[in-house]
Amino acid sequence: MDRPKRDHPVNDDVIAALRSGYALSPVRLERIHGGQSTTNYRAMCTGHDLFVKVYSRGAHLEDERQAIELTRVAGDDGVPTPRVRGSLDKDVLYRSGPVAVSVWEWINGRPELQGLTRRQQEAAGHALGQIHRTFSRHLLSREPSPWVQEWYAPDVNAIRNCAEGLLDLARGGPRHEDFDVLAERTLTERLAMLEEVPGLLDEVPRGLTTQVLHGDYTAPNLLFDGEDLAAVIDFRPPVPYLVAWELGRIAFDPRIITLTDGWIDSAATLISAYQDTNPNVDLQDVLFCGRVILIQMLTSLYGVEQHYRSPGLLQDDLDQFWELRHQAARRLLENLETVESTLHRLASRPERW
């Protein structure tokens, strides 16, 4: 299937924005692989490097300004975050012609995409605990979440119909490529796994905690320098959502589940560190974070849907992520009883009473 071409910012336009908005003359720009909603560069200037984020033409820049503000708030409360560089007009975002950019300090660190060591899991858990403690005081954390009711009542029939439509495309394309074979197998499995969703949802209590979160606290957005967490990046705009979702999403990261044998112990290490830093977390949010993220995995067709209907900026990455998360969902479903026994032990730690 031919994929539509996506617009990419032209280097000359980005360089012009850096000159006019920041009085910067980078020696050159180096494209950084990663990011589905922005195009990112390392700007190598005289004497120093900077990180440049270029927003898509349809981006809501006011939302992005709020996300940048969350980064600042978290950094002020001790979370390692990069500092944004203001434009000549003192704005955290700058638009010039066809591009809008933000400019950040360069962090010497990289994401660990093949699994985290114990110390890295502890660092990730402590940082998320601090983020949640800090953001629990955000004014919007007192507001109802616009998405939670939809999460509690997913349209499983619509998801099934979508999966069946994608399965037809995988089977009926003009060329039966490797991904078509993969999609046919995984979508067939997913259709069977969707039958488990109503029962899984029945056990989830209503009223799990919602508040402002990081919004995308995943392995690609955690930069490590060796064992140390150098920076948490890519905060999303402030919208309240489930604490259990964000905790479960990083503790049961698909990379950890699929690439390591001790993934349940690894998740426990992160969650325990999270509790140490955020001791007031509701016990229910810990108890059900594994089930919450499992339901999220099962009801999402992210990656395979983009492949056949609206290819992403880095679709090959999305193809790989679809396979990875599907494998993780299957493994988490098969081991859910053991996972929840571990979570019950963590929620019942004596020092919490």
CSV table of C-alpha atoms in Angstrom, one decimal:
chain,number,residue,atom,x,y,z
A,1,MET,CA,0.0,0.0,0.0
A,2,ASP,CA,1.4,3.4,-1.0
A,3,ARG,CA,1.6,5.8,2.0
A,4,PRO,CA,0.8,9.5,1.7
A,5,LYS,CA,3.8,11.7,2.1
A,6,ARG,CA,4.1,13.8,5.3
A,7,ASP,CA,5.2,17.4,5.4
A,8,HIS,CA,8.6,17.9,7.0
A,9,PRO,CA,10.0,21.3,7.9
A,10,VAL,CA,12.8,22.4,5.5
A,11,ASN,CA,16.1,23.0,7.3
A,12,ASP,CA,16.4,26.4,5.8
A,13,ASP,CA,13.0,27.4,7.4
A,14,VAL,CA,14.1,26.1,10.8
A,15,ILE,CA,17.5,27.9,10.6
A,16,ALA,CA,15.6,31.1,9.6
A,17,ALA,CA,13.4,30.8,12.6
A,18,LEU,CA,16.4,30.3,14.9
A,19,ARG,CA,18.1,33.4,13.5
A,20,SER,CA,15.1,35.7,13.6
A,21,GLY,CA,13.6,34.4,16.9
A,22,TYR,CA,16.7,33.6,18.9
A,23,ALA,CA,19.6,35.3,17.2
A,24,LEU,CA,21.1,31.8,16.8
A,25,SER,CA,23.3,30.8,13.9
A,26,PRO,CA,23.7,27.0,14.2
A,27,VAL,CA,26.6,25.5,12.3
A,28,ARG,CA,24.2,22.7,11.2
A,29,LEU,CA,21.1,20.9,12.2
A,30,GLU,CA,21.0,17.2,12.8
A,31,ARG,CA,17.7,15.4,12.6
A,32,ILE,CA,16.9,13.3,15.7
A,33,HIS,CA,15.0,10.1,15.1
A,34,GLY,CA,12.0,9.9,17.2
A,35,GLY,CA,8.7,11.7,18.0
A,36,GLN,CA,5.4,11.2,16.2
A,37,SER,CA,4.0,14.7,16.6
A,38,THR,CA,7.0,16.9,16.3
A,39,THR,CA,10.2,17.0,14.2
A,40,ASN,CA,13.3,17.3,16.4
A,41,TYR,CA,16.8,18.5,15.7
A,42,ARG,CA,20.1,18.9,17.4
A,43,ALA,CA,21.3,22.5,16.6
A,44,MET,CA,25.1,22.6,16.8
A,45,CYS,CA,25.9,26.2,17.4
A,46,THR,CA,29.3,27.8,18.1
A,47,GLY,CA,30.3,26.7,21.6
A,48,HIS,CA,27.2,24.8,22.5
A,49,ASP,CA,24.4,22.5,21.3
A,50,LEU,CA,20.6,23.0,21.7
A,51,PHE,CA,17.5,20.9,21.2
A,52,VAL,CA,15.0,22.2,18.7
A,53,LYS,CA,11.4,21.0,18.6
A,54,VAL,CA,9.5,21.9,15.4
A,55,TYR,CA,5.7,21.6,15.7
A,56,SER,CA,3.4,20.3,13.0
A,57,ARG,CA,1.3,22.8,11.1
A,58,GLY,CA,-1.9,21.6,12.9
A,59,ALA,CA,-0.5,21.8,16.4
A,60,HIS,CA,-2.4,23.8,19.0
A,61,LEU,CA,0.4,26.1,20.1
A,62,GLU,CA,-1.4,27.4,23.2
A,63,ASP,CA,-1.7,23.8,24.4
A,64,GLU,CA,2.0,23.4,23.7
A,65,ARG,CA,2.8,26.5,25.8
A,66,GLN,CA,0.9,24.9,28.7
A,67,ALA,CA,2.9,21.7,28.3
A,68,ILE,CA,6.1,23.7,28.4
A,69,GLU,CA,4.9,25.4,31.6
A,70,LEU,CA,4.3,22.0,33.2
A,71,THR,CA,7.9,21.1,32.4
A,72,ARG,CA,9.0,24.2,34.2
A,73,VAL,CA,6.8,23.5,37.2
A,74,ALA,CA,8.1,19.9,37.5
A,75,GLY,CA,11.7,21.1,37.2
A,76,ASP,CA,11.2,23.7,39.9
A,77,ASP,CA,10.0,20.9,42.2
A,78,GLY,CA,13.1,18.7,41.7
A,79,VAL,CA,12.3,16.6,38.7
A,80,PRO,CA,15.2,16.6,36.2
A,81,THR,CA,13.9,18.5,33.2
A,82,PRO,CA,15.5,20.5,30.4
A,83,ARG,CA,15.2,24.3,30.5
A,84,VAL,CA,13.4,26.0,27.7
A,85,ARG,CA,15.1,29.0,26.1
A,86,GLY,CA,12.9,32.0,25.5
A,87,SER,CA,12.9,33.8,22.2
A,88,LEU,CA,14.0,37.4,21.8
A,89,ASP,CA,10.4,38.3,22.6
A,90,LYS,CA,10.5,36.2,25.8
A,91,ASP,CA,8.1,33.7,24.4
A,92,VAL,CA,8.6,29.9,25.0
A,93,LEU,CA,7.4,29.3,21.4
A,94,TYR,CA,8.3,31.2,18.3
A,95,ARG,CA,6.5,31.1,14.9
A,96,SER,CA,8.3,32.1,11.7
A,97,GLY,CA,6.6,31.6,8.4
A,98,PRO,CA,5.7,28.0,7.9
A,99,VAL,CA,7.3,26.7,11.2
A,100,ALA,CA,6.8,27.0,14.9
A,101,VAL,CA,9.7,26.0,17.2
A,102,SER,CA,10.7,25.8,20.8
A,103,VAL,CA,14.4,25.7,21.8
A,104,TRP,CA,15.8,23.8,24.8
A,105,GLU,CA,19.0,23.1,26.5
A,106,TRP,CA,20.8,20.1,25.2
A,107,ILE,CA,20.8,17.1,27.6
A,108,ASN,CA,23.5,14.5,27.5
A,109,GLY,CA,21.4,11.5,27.9
A,110,ARG,CA,19.5,8.9,25.8
A,111,PRO,CA,16.4,6.8,26.2
A,112,GLU,CA,16.9,3.1,27.2
A,113,LEU,CA,14.6,1.2,24.9
A,114,GLN,CA,15.8,-2.3,25.7
A,115,GLY,CA,14.7,-2.3,29.3
A,116,LEU,CA,15.8,-0.5,32.5
A,117,THR,CA,18.2,-1.6,35.2
A,118,ARG,CA,17.0,-1.7,38.8
A,119,ARG,CA,18.6,1.7,39.5
A,120,GLN,CA,17.0,3.1,36.4
A,121,GLN,CA,13.6,1.7,37.4
A,122,GLU,CA,14.0,3.3,40.8
A,123,ALA,CA,14.9,6.6,39.3
A,124,ALA,CA,11.9,6.5,36.9
A,125,GLY,CA,9.6,5.6,39.8
A,126,HIS,CA,10.9,8.4,42.0
A,127,ALA,CA,10.6,11.0,39.3
A,128,LEU,CA,7.0,10.0,38.4
A,129,GLY,CA,6.1,10.0,42.1
A,130,GLN,CA,7.4,13.6,42.4
A,131,ILE,CA,5.5,14.6,39.2
A,132,HIS,CA,2.3,13.3,40.6
A,133,ARG,CA,2.8,14.9,44.0
A,134,THR,CA,3.6,18.3,42.3
A,135,PHE,CA,0.7,18.1,39.8
A,136,SER,CA,-1.8,17.1,42.4
A,137,ARG,CA,-1.8,20.7,43.4
A,138,HIS,CA,-2.5,22.0,39.9
A,139,LEU,CA,-5.8,23.8,39.6
A,140,LEU,CA,-7.0,21.5,36.8
A,141,SER,CA,-6.4,18.5,39.0
A,142,ARG,CA,-9.6,19.5,40.8
A,143,GLU,CA,-11.6,19.4,37.5
A,144,PRO,CA,-13.3,16.3,36.2
A,145,SER,CA,-11.4,14.4,33.5
A,146,PRO,CA,-13.0,14.7,30.0
A,147,TRP,CA,-11.9,11.2,29.1
A,148,VAL,CA,-12.4,8.9,32.1
A,149,GLN,CA,-16.0,8.0,31.5
A,150,GLU,CA,-15.1,6.9,28.0
A,151,TRP,CA,-12.3,4.7,29.4
A,152,TYR,CA,-14.7,3.0,31.8
A,153,ALA,CA,-17.1,2.3,28.9
A,154,PRO,CA,-15.2,1.5,25.8
A,155,ASP,CA,-17.2,0.6,22.7
A,156,VAL,CA,-15.9,-2.9,22.3
A,157,ASN,CA,-18.1,-3.6,19.3
A,158,ALA,CA,-16.7,-0.6,17.5
A,159,ILE,CA,-13.2,-1.7,18.4
A,160,ARG,CA,-14.0,-5.2,17.1
A,161,ASN,CA,-15.4,-3.8,13.9
A,162,CYS,CA,-12.3,-1.6,13.4
A,163,ALA,CA,-10.0,-4.6,14.0
A,164,GLU,CA,-12.0,-6.7,11.5
A,165,GLY,CA,-11.8,-4.0,8.9
A,166,LEU,CA,-8.0,-3.8,9.4
A,167,LEU,CA,-7.8,-7.6,9.1
A,168,ASP,CA,-9.6,-7.4,5.8
A,169,LEU,CA,-7.0,-4.8,4.6
A,170,ALA,CA,-4.2,-7.0,5.7
A,171,ARG,CA,-5.6,-10.0,3.9
A,172,GLY,CA,-6.7,-8.2,0.8
A,173,GLY,CA,-3.8,-5.9,-0.1
A,174,PRO,CA,-2.3,-6.0,-3.6
A,175,ARG,CA,1.0,-7.2,-2.0
A,176,HIS,CA,1.1,-9.6,0.9
A,177,GLU,CA,4.1,-8.1,2.7
A,178,ASP,CA,5.7,-9.1,5.9
A,179,PHE,CA,3.7,-6.6,8.0
A,180,ASP,CA,0.5,-7.9,6.4
A,181,VAL,CA,1.3,-11.4,7.7
A,182,LEU,CA,2.1,-10.0,11.1
A,183,ALA,CA,-1.1,-7.9,11.2
A,184,GLU,CA,-3.2,-10.9,10.1
A,185,ARG,CA,-1.9,-13.0,13.0
A,186,THR,CA,-2.0,-10.3,15.7
A,187,LEU,CA,-5.4,-8.9,14.7
A,188,THR,CA,-6.9,-12.4,14.8
A,189,GLU,CA,-5.4,-12.8,18.3
A,190,ARG,CA,-6.6,-9.4,19.4
A,191,LEU,CA,-10.2,-10.1,18.3
A,192,ALA,CA,-10.2,-13.2,20.6
A,193,MET,CA,-8.6,-11.2,23.5
A,194,LEU,CA,-11.2,-8.5,23.2
A,195,GLU,CA,-13.7,-10.9,24.7
A,196,GLU,CA,-11.9,-10.5,28.0
A,197,VAL,CA,-12.5,-6.8,28.3
A,198,PRO,CA,-16.0,-6.7,29.8
A,199,GLY,CA,-14.9,-9.0,32.6
A,200,LEU,CA,-11.7,-7.1,33.3
A,201,LEU,CA,-13.7,-3.9,33.5
A,202,ASP,CA,-16.2,-5.3,35.9
A,203,GLU,CA,-13.4,-5.6,38.6
A,204,VAL,CA,-12.2,-2.1,38.2
A,205,PRO,CA,-13.7,0.2,40.9
A,206,ARG,CA,-15.2,3.5,39.8
A,207,GLY,CA,-13.6,6.6,41.3
A,208,LEU,CA,-10.0,5.9,40.7
A,209,THR,CA,-7.9,9.0,41.2
A,210,THR,CA,-7.7,11.5,38.3
A,211,GLN,CA,-5.4,14.5,38.2
A,212,VAL,CA,-3.0,16.3,35.9
A,213,LEU,CA,-0.3,13.9,34.7
A,214,HIS,CA,2.9,14.0,32.6
A,215,GLY,CA,0.7,12.6,29.9
A,216,ASP,CA,3.4,10.6,28.0
A,217,TYR,CA,5.6,9.1,30.7
A,218,THR,CA,7.2,6.4,28.6
A,219,ALA,CA,10.7,5.0,28.0
A,220,PRO,CA,11.4,7.3,24.9
A,221,ASN,CA,10.8,10.4,27.1
A,222,LEU,CA,13.2,9.4,29.9
A,223,LEU,CA,16.8,10.3,29.1
A,224,PHE,CA,19.5,8.4,31.1
A,225,ASP,CA,23.1,9.2,31.6
A,226,GLY,CA,24.4,5.8,32.6
A,227,GLU,CA,22.3,4.8,35.7
A,228,ASP,CA,21.2,8.4,36.4
A,229,LEU,CA,17.9,9.9,35.1
A,230,ALA,CA,19.2,13.0,33.2
A,231,ALA,CA,15.8,14.4,32.1
A,232,VAL,CA,12.1,13.8,31.8
A,233,ILE,CA,10.9,15.3,28.5
A,234,ASP,CA,7.8,15.8,26.4
A,235,PHE,CA,5.2,16.7,29.0
A,236,ARG,CA,1.8,17.0,27.5
A,237,PRO,CA,-0.8,19.8,28.1
A,238,PRO,CA,-2.5,19.6,31.5
A,239,VAL,CA,-5.6,17.4,31.3
A,240,PRO,CA,-6.7,15.3,34.3
A,241,TYR,CA,-6.6,11.5,33.7
A,242,LEU,CA,-6.2,8.3,35.7
A,243,VAL,CA,-3.1,8.1,38.0
A,244,ALA,CA,-3.4,4.3,37.7
A,245,TRP,CA,-3.1,4.5,33.9
A,246,GLU,CA,0.2,6.5,34.0
A,247,LEU,CA,1.7,4.4,36.7
A,248,GLY,CA,0.8,1.2,35.0
A,249,ARG,CA,1.9,2.5,31.6
A,250,ILE,CA,5.5,2.9,32.7
A,251,ALA,CA,5.7,0.0,35.2
A,252,PHE,CA,4.4,-2.4,32.6
A,253,ASP,CA,6.1,-0.9,29.6
A,254,PRO,CA,5.8,-3.3,26.7
A,255,ARG,CA,9.6,-3.2,26.2
A,256,ILE,CA,10.1,-4.5,29.8
A,257,ILE,CA,7.4,-7.1,29.5
A,258,THR,CA,8.6,-8.6,26.3
A,259,LEU,CA,12.3,-8.2,26.6
A,260,THR,CA,13.0,-9.4,30.2
A,261,ASP,CA,12.0,-12.4,32.2
A,262,GLY,CA,11.8,-10.6,35.5
A,263,TRP,CA,9.3,-8.0,34.3
A,264,ILE,CA,7.0,-8.4,37.3
A,265,ASP,CA,9.8,-7.8,39.8
A,266,SER,CA,11.0,-4.9,37.6
A,267,ALA,CA,7.5,-3.3,37.7
A,268,ALA,CA,7.5,-3.8,41.5
A,269,THR,CA,10.8,-2.0,41.8
A,270,LEU,CA,9.5,1.1,39.9
A,271,ILE,CA,6.1,1.1,41.8
A,272,SER,CA,7.8,0.8,45.2
A,273,ALA,CA,10.1,3.8,44.4
A,274,TYR,CA,7.0,5.7,43.2
A,275,GLN,CA,5.3,5.0,46.5
A,276,ASP,CA,8.3,6.2,48.5
A,277,THR,CA,8.2,9.6,46.8
A,278,ASN,CA,4.4,9.8,46.6
A,279,PRO,CA,3.2,8.1,49.8
A,280,ASN,CA,-0.2,9.5,49.6
A,281,VAL,CA,-1.1,7.7,46.4
A,282,ASP,CA,-4.5,6.0,46.8
A,283,LEU,CA,-4.1,2.2,47.4
A,284,GLN,CA,-6.6,1.5,44.7
A,285,ASP,CA,-4.5,3.3,42.1
A,286,VAL,CA,-1.6,0.9,42.9
A,287,LEU,CA,-3.8,-2.2,43.1
A,288,PHE,CA,-5.4,-1.7,39.7
A,289,CYS,CA,-2.6,-0.1,37.7
A,290,GLY,CA,-1.8,-3.4,36.0
A,291,ARG,CA,-5.4,-4.1,35.0
A,292,VAL,CA,-6.0,-0.6,33.9
A,293,ILE,CA,-3.1,-0.6,31.5
A,294,LEU,CA,-4.0,-4.1,30.3
A,295,ILE,CA,-7.4,-2.8,29.3
A,296,GLN,CA,-5.8,0.2,27.6
A,297,MET,CA,-3.6,-2.1,25.6
A,298,LEU,CA,-6.4,-4.5,24.6
A,299,THR,CA,-8.7,-1.7,23.4
A,300,SER,CA,-6.1,0.2,21.4
A,301,LEU,CA,-5.2,-0.5,17.8
A,302,TYR,CA,-2.6,2.2,17.7
A,303,GLY,CA,0.1,1.5,15.2
A,304,VAL,CA,-1.7,-1.1,13.0
A,305,GLU,CA,-4.5,1.4,12.4
A,306,GLN,CA,-2.1,4.1,11.3
A,307,HIS,CA,-0.3,1.6,9.0
A,308,TYR,CA,-3.4,0.9,7.0
A,309,ARG,CA,-5.4,4.2,7.3
A,310,SER,CA,-3.2,7.1,8.2
A,311,PRO,CA,0.6,6.5,8.3
A,312,GLY,CA,2.5,8.3,11.1
A,313,LEU,CA,5.5,10.4,10.8
A,314,LEU,CA,7.7,7.4,11.7
A,315,GLN,CA,5.4,4.6,10.7
A,316,ASP,CA,8.1,1.9,10.8
A,317,ASP,CA,8.4,2.6,14.5
A,318,LEU,CA,4.7,2.4,14.9
A,319,ASP,CA,4.6,-1.0,13.2
A,320,GLN,CA,7.2,-2.3,15.6
A,321,PHE,CA,5.4,-0.8,18.6
A,322,TRP,CA,2.1,-2.5,17.5
A,323,GLU,CA,3.8,-5.9,17.6
A,324,LEU,CA,5.6,-5.2,20.8
A,325,ARG,CA,2.5,-3.9,22.7
A,326,HIS,CA,0.4,-6.8,21.4
A,327,GLN,CA,2.9,-9.3,22.7
A,328,ALA,CA,3.0,-7.4,26.0
A,329,ALA,CA,-0.8,-7.4,26.3
A,330,ARG,CA,-1.0,-11.1,25.8
A,331,ARG,CA,1.7,-11.8,28.4
A,332,LEU,CA,0.1,-9.4,30.9
A,333,LEU,CA,-3.3,-11.0,30.4
A,334,GLU,CA,-1.8,-14.5,30.9
A,335,ASN,CA,0.0,-13.4,34.1
A,336,LEU,CA,-2.6,-11.0,35.5
A,337,GLU,CA,-3.3,-13.0,38.7
A,338,THR,CA,0.4,-13.0,39.6
A,339,VAL,CA,0.7,-9.3,38.7
A,340,GLU,CA,-2.2,-8.3,41.0
A,341,SER,CA,-0.9,-10.5,43.8
A,342,THR,CA,2.3,-8.5,43.6
A,343,LEU,CA,0.4,-5.2,43.5
A,344,HIS,CA,-1.6,-6.2,46.5
A,345,ARG,CA,1.6,-6.8,48.4
A,346,LEU,CA,2.9,-3.4,47.4
A,347,ALA,CA,-0.3,-1.6,48.4
A,348,SER,CA,-0.2,-3.3,51.8
A,349,ARG,CA,3.3,-2.4,52.8
A,350,PRO,CA,3.4,-2.1,56.6
A,351,GLU,CA,5.1,1.4,56.5
A,352,ARG,CA,2.1,2.7,54.7
A,353,TRP,CA,-0.3,2.2,57.6
